[in-house]
Structure formats: C-alpha cells, structure tokens
Amino acid sequence: MTAPTGVGTPDTATPGFDTSASLPDPSIPDVATTDTAASDTSSAIPLWAWIAGGLTLLALLIGAVLFLRRGTAAVAVPEIERPKVAPRHEPELEPAPSGLAPAPASSNVTASAIPAPAMTMASEPTEDAAPIPSAPARIDIDIEIVRATRSVMNFTLDYRLNLANRTPNAVRDVSISAILTSAQSGAAPGSTALGFDRPQPVIIPRIGPNKTHSESGQVQLPTSKLQVMRQGNVPLFVPLLQITVTQGNGEPVTRHYVVGQPSTASAARLQPIPLNTPPGGIPGLRVRELDIQPA
C-alpha cells in the first residue's frame, strides 16, 4: 500500500534545489510590487488637479496674511489717561498795592517762598490835615513907560507891563493892580499909597510855562495930591508906581518903582520931574525898581 503524498512523509531532497533556503514571508509585501502600484496611482491623478490644489493653497495663505494684518490694524492703542491729582489749596494772598506788578504765578513756588516787598505805605491824609500850599511861581516884571502927560488936573502915565513866567508850569488867574503916588520927604516909599483907592485889578487867565504876557495900563495922580519938593526955586515931584501881582488865591506881592528923567551924571540914577514947565507931554521918562522889603 502506498501512503498519500505529503501526509506523514518525511521531507526528501529534490535533486538540483537547495532545500535550506527559506521561502518568502507572505506578510512582507514585495518592493517591486509596491513601487509599481504607487507609480500606477500617481499616473492616475491629472495635472490640472495639482495646479488647482496649488492655487487653492496659495489663496488660503494670502487670506491668512490679510486677516492677520487687518486684525493688527484694528487693535486700538489704549490711551494713557493722565493721573488725577487733588488740587492744592494755596493760601489766599492779599492784592498787591497799587503801582506794584503782581508776582508771576508758578505751581512750584508757594506763597511762603515769595518775599513781601519792603516798603512803607504813606499814611492817608485825614480831613483835619491842612493841605500843603504850593510855592508861588516866579514871575519877573518889566515896566516900560509909553507916555507921560501933565495937565492942570492930573499927572497921567501910560505903561506897558511884561510878565515873564520863569517856571516850567503854567500860572493861572494872575491879577494886576497899579497905584501912582508921589514921594514925600522923610516918608517911606511904601507908605505913600496909604489913603489911595486901589483900582479894579486886571485878570490874566493864564501864562504858559516860560512864556511872557504883555499888559498895557494907565494910572493917574491928581495934581492936588502931588508932594512938591523944591530944589532952590524949582518945584519938583518924584512919581512912585506900585504894582501888585496876585496868583490865584495866593498872597499879593507888591513892587515899588520910581519914575523920573534920566540923569546926565549916571545912567543908574533918575532926576525928579520939574513943575515949572507948561502942561503937556513929558518925554523920556524911565523907571527903576526900589528895594523895599515887605513889613
């Protein structure tokens, strides 16, 4: 009886073959077979699919970049708010006196750091305090005899008075009055006007600073009031002219002048006027101020 082949039969060597070589493992794929399959798969995807896929990927990348940039620009920079500090309560300062400029305000300088000005405030005048009178202006007087006449009744002088304001300020309401008398033997020149009525004064409204004002006037002396003096057999008289100037409500100032004919011996001296000549004009009369101190 012949036994079936392959069952319980020991392996026998086949002439011409190496029976020690192992058979291939069916779980390990064949490399050649795998490469062939991959090449077959690659050749199965068309070219336009690859291009479309690349374009799609590029579009996605561009969109991502734009989204990131838009997100960065949309983020607002937070505004840093200035810290709130409670206001400082500075002590109230009294207003500066008139004529002084106020100190500049500074947040770094306190009131205690500002030194107070060292000054002495003049006390305000009270109602009982008397006002200080202003000094009278200096007024120079120059007199020129324009004409002199003697009649039976009167001796008349026409004169021109020049008032010169020698101060830098104007003077106002200057009044002028004049009296003509004659000198008496043994009597002071200032006392000769006693008993004479003073005429109405002339008012000058204003004399500007360093200006001169001219005023013309006329005075008369009755012949009955002439104080006659004699030099031998010649009767003589010496006219005296008093000019009083008052500035506003100030004290009047009186000046005395002697009137006469120029002396042939000295230009500084004057001669009395003779009365032994016929009435009429007396030419060439001049004046000279007398130094008479007020009583």
Tab-separated table of N, CA, C and O in Angstrom, residues 91-169:
chain	number	residue	atom	x	y	z
A	91	PRO	N	-2.825	129.232	49.988
A	91	PRO	CA	-3.373	130.295	50.850
A	91	PRO	C	-3.633	131.542	50.036
A	91	PRO	O	-2.882	131.894	49.139
A	92	GLU	N	-4.753	132.210	50.300
A	92	GLU	CA	-5.129	133.403	49.577
A	92	GLU	C	-4.203	134.548	49.971
A	92	GLU	O	-3.943	134.789	51.144
A	93	LEU	N	-3.710	135.254	48.945
A	93	LEU	CA	-2.811	136.371	49.178
A	93	LEU	C	-3.582	137.671	49.012
A	93	LEU	O	-4.488	137.769	48.184
A	94	GLU	N	-3.196	138.666	49.790
A	94	GLU	CA	-3.810	139.967	49.660
A	94	GLU	C	-3.346	140.606	48.360
A	94	GLU	O	-2.227	140.384	47.915
A	95	PRO	N	-4.213	141.416	47.723
A	95	PRO	CA	-3.804	142.054	46.462
A	95	PRO	C	-2.645	142.988	46.682
A	95	PRO	O	-2.493	143.618	47.723
A	96	ALA	N	-1.778	143.039	45.670
A	96	ALA	CA	-0.587	143.881	45.758
A	96	ALA	C	-0.994	145.339	45.762
A	96	ALA	O	-2.007	145.716	45.168
A	97	PRO	N	-0.234	146.200	46.434
A	97	PRO	CA	-0.553	147.631	46.424
A	97	PRO	C	-0.477	148.184	45.025
A	97	PRO	O	0.191	147.646	44.157
A	98	SER	N	-1.226	149.313	44.814
A	98	SER	CA	-1.234	149.935	43.503
A	98	SER	C	0.153	150.419	43.147
A	98	SER	O	0.879	150.953	43.963
A	99	GLY	N	0.484	150.246	41.865
A	99	GLY	CA	1.806	150.649	41.404
A	99	GLY	C	2.816	149.534	41.414
A	99	GLY	O	3.905	149.692	40.908
A	100	LEU	N	2.474	148.356	42.037
A	100	LEU	CA	3.378	147.216	42.051
A	100	LEU	C	2.820	146.143	41.154
A	100	LEU	O	1.627	145.846	41.200
A	101	ALA	N	3.654	145.516	40.351
A	101	ALA	CA	3.227	144.448	39.451
A	101	ALA	C	3.062	143.173	40.265
A	101	ALA	O	3.882	142.861	41.125
A	102	PRO	N	1.981	142.383	40.037
A	102	PRO	CA	1.810	141.131	40.776
A	102	PRO	C	2.861	140.123	40.396
A	102	PRO	O	3.362	140.101	39.275
A	103	ALA	N	3.232	139.259	41.395
A	103	ALA	CA	4.253	138.236	41.159
A	103	ALA	C	3.714	137.186	40.214
A	103	ALA	O	2.532	136.849	40.245
A	104	PRO	N	4.525	136.643	39.275
A	104	PRO	CA	4.030	135.620	38.338
A	104	PRO	C	3.657	134.348	39.069
A	104	PRO	O	4.334	133.897	39.988
A	105	ALA	N	2.525	133.758	38.613
A	105	ALA	CA	2.035	132.539	39.240
A	105	ALA	C	2.887	131.358	38.807
A	105	ALA	O	3.235	131.204	37.645
A	106	SER	N	3.241	130.469	39.748
A	106	SER	CA	4.044	129.290	39.461
A	106	SER	C	3.594	128.175	40.378
A	106	SER	O	3.376	128.383	41.569
A	107	SER	N	3.437	126.980	39.798
A	107	SER	CA	2.974	125.858	40.593
A	107	SER	C	4.063	125.320	41.500
A	107	SER	O	3.784	124.568	42.421
A	108	ASN	N	5.338	125.708	41.224
A	108	ASN	CA	6.437	125.196	42.029
A	108	ASN	C	6.851	126.137	43.150
A	108	ASN	O	7.768	125.872	43.899
A	109	VAL	N	6.211	127.290	43.232
A	109	VAL	CA	6.576	128.265	44.252
A	109	VAL	C	5.377	128.493	45.137
A	109	VAL	O	4.284	128.785	44.657
A	110	THR	N	5.559	128.341	46.395
A	110	THR	CA	4.476	128.544	47.345
A	110	THR	C	4.439	129.991	47.775
A	110	THR	O	5.355	130.766	47.529
A	111	ALA	N	3.362	130.366	48.438
A	111	ALA	CA	3.207	131.743	48.861
A	111	ALA	C	4.230	132.128	49.904
A	111	ALA	O	4.660	133.277	49.980
A	112	SER	N	4.655	131.173	50.732
A	112	SER	CA	5.623	131.498	51.768
A	112	SER	C	7.006	131.770	51.192
A	112	SER	O	7.830	132.407	51.821
A	113	ALA	N	7.272	131.279	49.947
A	113	ALA	CA	8.585	131.483	49.359
A	113	ALA	C	8.717	132.829	48.689
A	113	ALA	O	9.777	133.220	48.264
A	114	ILE	N	7.591	133.573	48.514
A	114	ILE	CA	7.630	134.868	47.862
A	114	ILE	C	7.876	135.928	48.930
A	114	ILE	O	7.048	136.115	49.811
A	115	PRO	N	9.013	136.637	48.884
A	115	PRO	CA	9.261	137.639	49.922
A	115	PRO	C	8.350	138.839	49.752
A	115	PRO	O	8.073	139.271	48.639
A	116	ALA	N	7.843	139.356	50.842
A	116	ALA	CA	6.979	140.531	50.800
A	116	ALA	C	7.817	141.757	50.515
A	116	ALA	O	8.928	141.889	51.002
A	117	PRO	N	7.338	142.672	49.645
A	117	PRO	CA	8.116	143.870	49.326
A	117	PRO	C	8.280	144.747	50.555
A	117	PRO	O	7.330	145.004	51.284
A	118	ALA	N	9.525	145.178	50.744
A	118	ALA	CA	9.816	146.026	51.891
A	118	ALA	C	9.543	147.465	51.506
A	118	ALA	O	10.301	148.082	50.770
A	119	MET	N	8.432	147.987	51.927
A	119	MET	CA	8.072	149.350	51.602
A	119	MET	C	7.209	149.916	52.708
A	119	MET	O	6.538	149.172	53.432
A	120	THR	N	7.250	151.204	52.823
A	120	THR	CA	6.484	151.887	53.842
A	120	THR	C	5.372	152.647	53.156
A	120	THR	O	5.622	153.489	52.294
A	121	MET	N	4.143	152.328	53.501
A	121	MET	CA	2.997	152.978	52.909
A	121	MET	C	2.760	154.310	53.609
A	121	MET	O	2.741	154.391	54.834
A	122	ALA	N	2.617	155.356	52.801
A	122	ALA	CA	2.357	156.664	53.380
A	122	ALA	C	0.947	156.701	53.941
A	122	ALA	O	0.005	156.166	53.349
A	123	SER	N	0.826	157.266	55.074
A	123	SER	CA	-0.482	157.357	55.701
A	123	SER	C	-1.365	158.305	54.922
A	123	SER	O	-0.916	159.337	54.416
A	124	GLU	N	-2.629	157.943	54.776
A	124	GLU	CA	-3.558	158.760	54.024
A	124	GLU	C	-3.867	160.038	54.801
A	124	GLU	O	-4.005	160.030	56.028
A	125	PRO	N	-3.952	161.148	54.092
A	125	PRO	CA	-4.236	162.398	54.791
A	125	PRO	C	-5.644	162.392	55.348
A	125	PRO	O	-6.587	161.927	54.716
A	126	THR	N	-5.757	162.856	56.541
A	126	THR	CA	-7.063	162.947	57.186
A	126	THR	C	-7.744	164.243	56.794
A	126	THR	O	-7.139	165.154	56.215
A	127	GLU	N	-9.005	164.346	57.125
A	127	GLU	CA	-9.754	165.542	56.776
A	127	GLU	C	-9.261	166.758	57.553
A	127	GLU	O	-9.369	167.883	57.098
A	128	ASP	N	-8.722	166.510	58.757
A	128	ASP	CA	-8.268	167.627	59.577
A	128	ASP	C	-6.913	168.158	59.127
A	128	ASP	O	-6.507	169.246	59.539
A	129	ALA	N	-6.173	167.348	58.331
A	129	ALA	CA	-4.843	167.779	57.918
A	129	ALA	C	-4.955	168.913	56.910
A	129	ALA	O	-5.712	168.828	55.945
A	130	ALA	N	-4.219	169.967	57.130
A	130	ALA	CA	-4.263	171.132	56.240
A	130	ALA	C	-3.463	170.844	54.991
A	130	ALA	O	-2.382	170.261	55.057
A	131	PRO	N	-3.956	171.192	53.798
A	131	PRO	CA	-3.192	170.958	52.560
A	131	PRO	C	-1.943	171.811	52.529
A	131	PRO	O	-1.904	172.936	53.040
A	132	ILE	N	-0.902	171.254	51.926
A	132	ILE	CA	0.365	171.957	51.820
A	132	ILE	C	0.269	172.955	50.674
A	132	ILE	O	0.025	172.570	49.532
A	133	PRO	N	0.402	174.238	50.944
A	133	PRO	CA	0.283	175.215	49.851
A	133	PRO	C	1.446	175.101	48.895
A	133	PRO	O	2.588	174.853	49.292
A	134	SER	N	1.147	175.255	47.613
A	134	SER	CA	2.192	175.194	46.603
A	134	SER	C	2.943	176.520	46.553
A	134	SER	O	2.382	177.592	46.798
A	135	ALA	N	4.221	176.414	46.261
A	135	ALA	CA	5.047	177.615	46.203
A	135	ALA	C	4.626	178.475	45.015
A	135	ALA	O	4.304	177.957	43.945
A	136	PRO	N	4.578	179.804	45.194
A	136	PRO	CA	4.173	180.668	44.087
A	136	PRO	C	5.187	180.613	42.959
A	136	PRO	O	6.389	180.431	43.171
A	137	ALA	N	4.672	180.778	41.765
A	137	ALA	CA	5.554	180.757	40.602
A	137	ALA	C	6.385	182.029	40.561
A	137	ALA	O	5.990	183.086	41.068
A	138	ARG	N	7.549	181.917	39.966
A	138	ARG	CA	8.429	183.077	39.836
A	138	ARG	C	8.019	183.852	38.591
A	138	ARG	O	8.062	183.335	37.474
A	139	ILE	N	7.608	185.099	38.816
A	139	ILE	CA	7.182	185.967	37.724
A	139	ILE	C	8.049	187.215	37.746
A	139	ILE	O	8.084	187.953	38.739
A	140	ASP	N	8.767	187.435	36.662
A	140	ASP	CA	9.569	188.641	36.520
A	140	ASP	C	8.730	189.728	35.861
A	140	ASP	O	7.940	189.459	34.939
A	141	ILE	N	8.901	190.969	36.343
A	141	ILE	CA	8.118	192.106	35.864
A	141	ILE	C	9.051	193.126	35.218
A	141	ILE	O	10.082	193.504	35.794
A	142	ASP	N	8.685	193.550	34.048
A	142	ASP	CA	9.426	194.593	33.340
A	142	ASP	C	8.423	195.667	32.928
A	142	ASP	O	7.395	195.366	32.299
A	143	ILE	N	8.721	196.939	33.295
A	143	ILE	CA	7.808	198.051	33.030
A	143	ILE	C	8.461	199.014	32.052
A	143	ILE	O	9.645	199.361	32.183
A	144	GLU	N	7.671	199.444	31.105
A	144	GLU	CA	8.119	200.428	30.110
A	144	GLU	C	7.112	201.571	30.095
A	144	GLU	O	5.898	201.346	29.975
A	145	ILE	N	7.605	202.799	30.252
A	145	ILE	CA	6.739	203.975	30.192
A	145	ILE	C	6.493	204.324	28.727
A	145	ILE	O	7.437	204.637	27.973
A	146	VAL	N	5.252	204.239	28.320
A	146	VAL	CA	4.905	204.522	26.926
A	146	VAL	C	4.713	206.021	26.710
A	146	VAL	O	5.217	206.611	25.725
A	147	ARG	N	4.003	206.681	27.660
A	147	ARG	CA	3.735	208.118	27.524
A	147	ARG	C	3.451	208.712	28.890
A	147	ARG	O	2.858	208.033	29.743
A	148	ALA	N	3.830	209.947	29.070
A	148	ALA	CA	3.551	210.681	30.318
A	148	ALA	C	3.081	212.088	29.961
A	148	ALA	O	3.708	212.769	29.125
A	149	THR	N	1.998	212.508	30.593
A	149	THR	CA	1.448	213.858	30.341
A	149	THR	C	1.084	214.500	31.679
A	149	THR	O	0.714	213.805	32.637
A	150	ARG	N	1.183	215.823	31.706
A	150	ARG	CA	0.762	216.587	32.894
A	150	ARG	C	-0.203	217.677	32.445
A	150	ARG	O	0.111	218.483	31.555
A	151	SER	N	-1.352	217.651	33.056
A	151	SER	CA	-2.361	218.684	32.793
A	151	SER	C	-2.566	219.498	34.064
A	151	SER	O	-1.898	219.275	35.084
A	152	VAL	N	-3.532	220.399	34.015
A	152	VAL	CA	-3.834	221.206	35.193
A	152	VAL	C	-4.445	220.350	36.282
A	152	VAL	O	-4.219	220.590	37.482
A	153	MET	N	-5.138	219.256	35.881
A	153	MET	CA	-5.870	218.455	36.863
A	153	MET	C	-5.122	217.181	37.264
A	153	MET	O	-5.169	216.786	38.432
A	154	ASN	N	-4.410	216.528	36.313
A	154	ASN	CA	-3.850	215.202	36.590
A	154	ASN	C	-2.465	215.049	35.984
A	154	ASN	O	-2.113	215.698	34.981
A	155	PHE	N	-1.740	214.113	36.611
A	155	PHE	CA	-0.498	213.601	36.024
A	155	PHE	C	-0.797	212.162	35.602
A	155	PHE	O	-1.184	211.325	36.431
A	156	THR	N	-0.602	211.867	34.294
A	156	THR	CA	-1.036	210.582	33.738
A	156	THR	C	0.167	209.827	33.191
A	156	THR	O	1.009	210.420	32.487
A	157	LEU	N	0.176	208.500	33.487
A	157	LEU	CA	1.208	207.601	32.960
A	157	LEU	C	0.540	206.475	32.195
A	157	LEU	O	-0.362	205.799	32.701
A	158	ASP	N	0.989	206.276	30.960
A	158	ASP	CA	0.622	205.087	30.182
A	158	ASP	C	1.839	204.150	30.183
A	158	ASP	O	2.946	204.569	29.813
A	159	TYR	N	1.609	202.914	30.554
A	159	TYR	CA	2.732	201.975	30.712
A	159	TYR	C	2.404	200.643	30.020
A	159	TYR	O	1.254	200.328	29.718
A	160	ARG	N	3.469	199.906	29.799
A	160	ARG	CA	3.335	198.525	29.298
A	160	ARG	C	4.034	197.612	30.294
A	160	ARG	O	5.212	197.810	30.615
A	161	LEU	N	3.292	196.593	30.758
A	161	LEU	CA	3.794	195.658	31.775
A	161	LEU	C	4.046	194.309	31.126
A	161	LEU	O	3.134	193.723	30.516
A	162	ASN	N	5.270	193.803	31.232
A	162	ASN	CA	5.638	192.488	30.690
A	162	ASN	C	5.838	191.523	31.853
A	162	ASN	O	6.727	191.735	32.693
A	163	LEU	N	5.019	190.470	31.894
A	163	LEU	CA	5.093	189.448	32.937
A	163	LEU	C	5.706	188.190	32.335
A	163	LEU	O	5.148	187.609	31.383
A	164	ALA	N	6.825	187.744	32.876
A	164	ALA	CA	7.540	186.557	32.369
A	164	ALA	C	7.440	185.441	33.401
A	164	ALA	O	7.893	185.584	34.542
A	165	ASN	N	6.818	184.342	32.997
A	165	ASN	CA	6.718	183.162	33.869
A	165	ASN	C	8.015	182.360	33.730
A	165	ASN	O	8.292	181.802	32.674
A	166	ARG	N	8.784	182.265	34.805
A	166	ARG	CA	10.082	181.592	34.775
A	166	ARG	C	10.017	180.171	35.326
A	166	ARG	O	11.050	179.601	35.673
A	167	THR	N	8.863	179.587	35.390
A	167	THR	CA	8.711	178.228	35.914
A	167	THR	C	8.239	177.303	34.797
A	167	THR	O	7.683	177.761	33.794
A	168	PRO	N	8.449	175.968	34.947
A	168	PRO	CA	8.012	175.026	33.905
A	168	PRO	C	6.519	174.730	33.943
A	168	PRO	O	6.040	173.929	33.144
A	169	ASN	N	5.791	175.374	34.841
A	169	ASN	CA	4.347	175.156	34.942
A	169	ASN	C	3.607	176.440	34.607
A	169	ASN	O	4.104	177.552	34.845
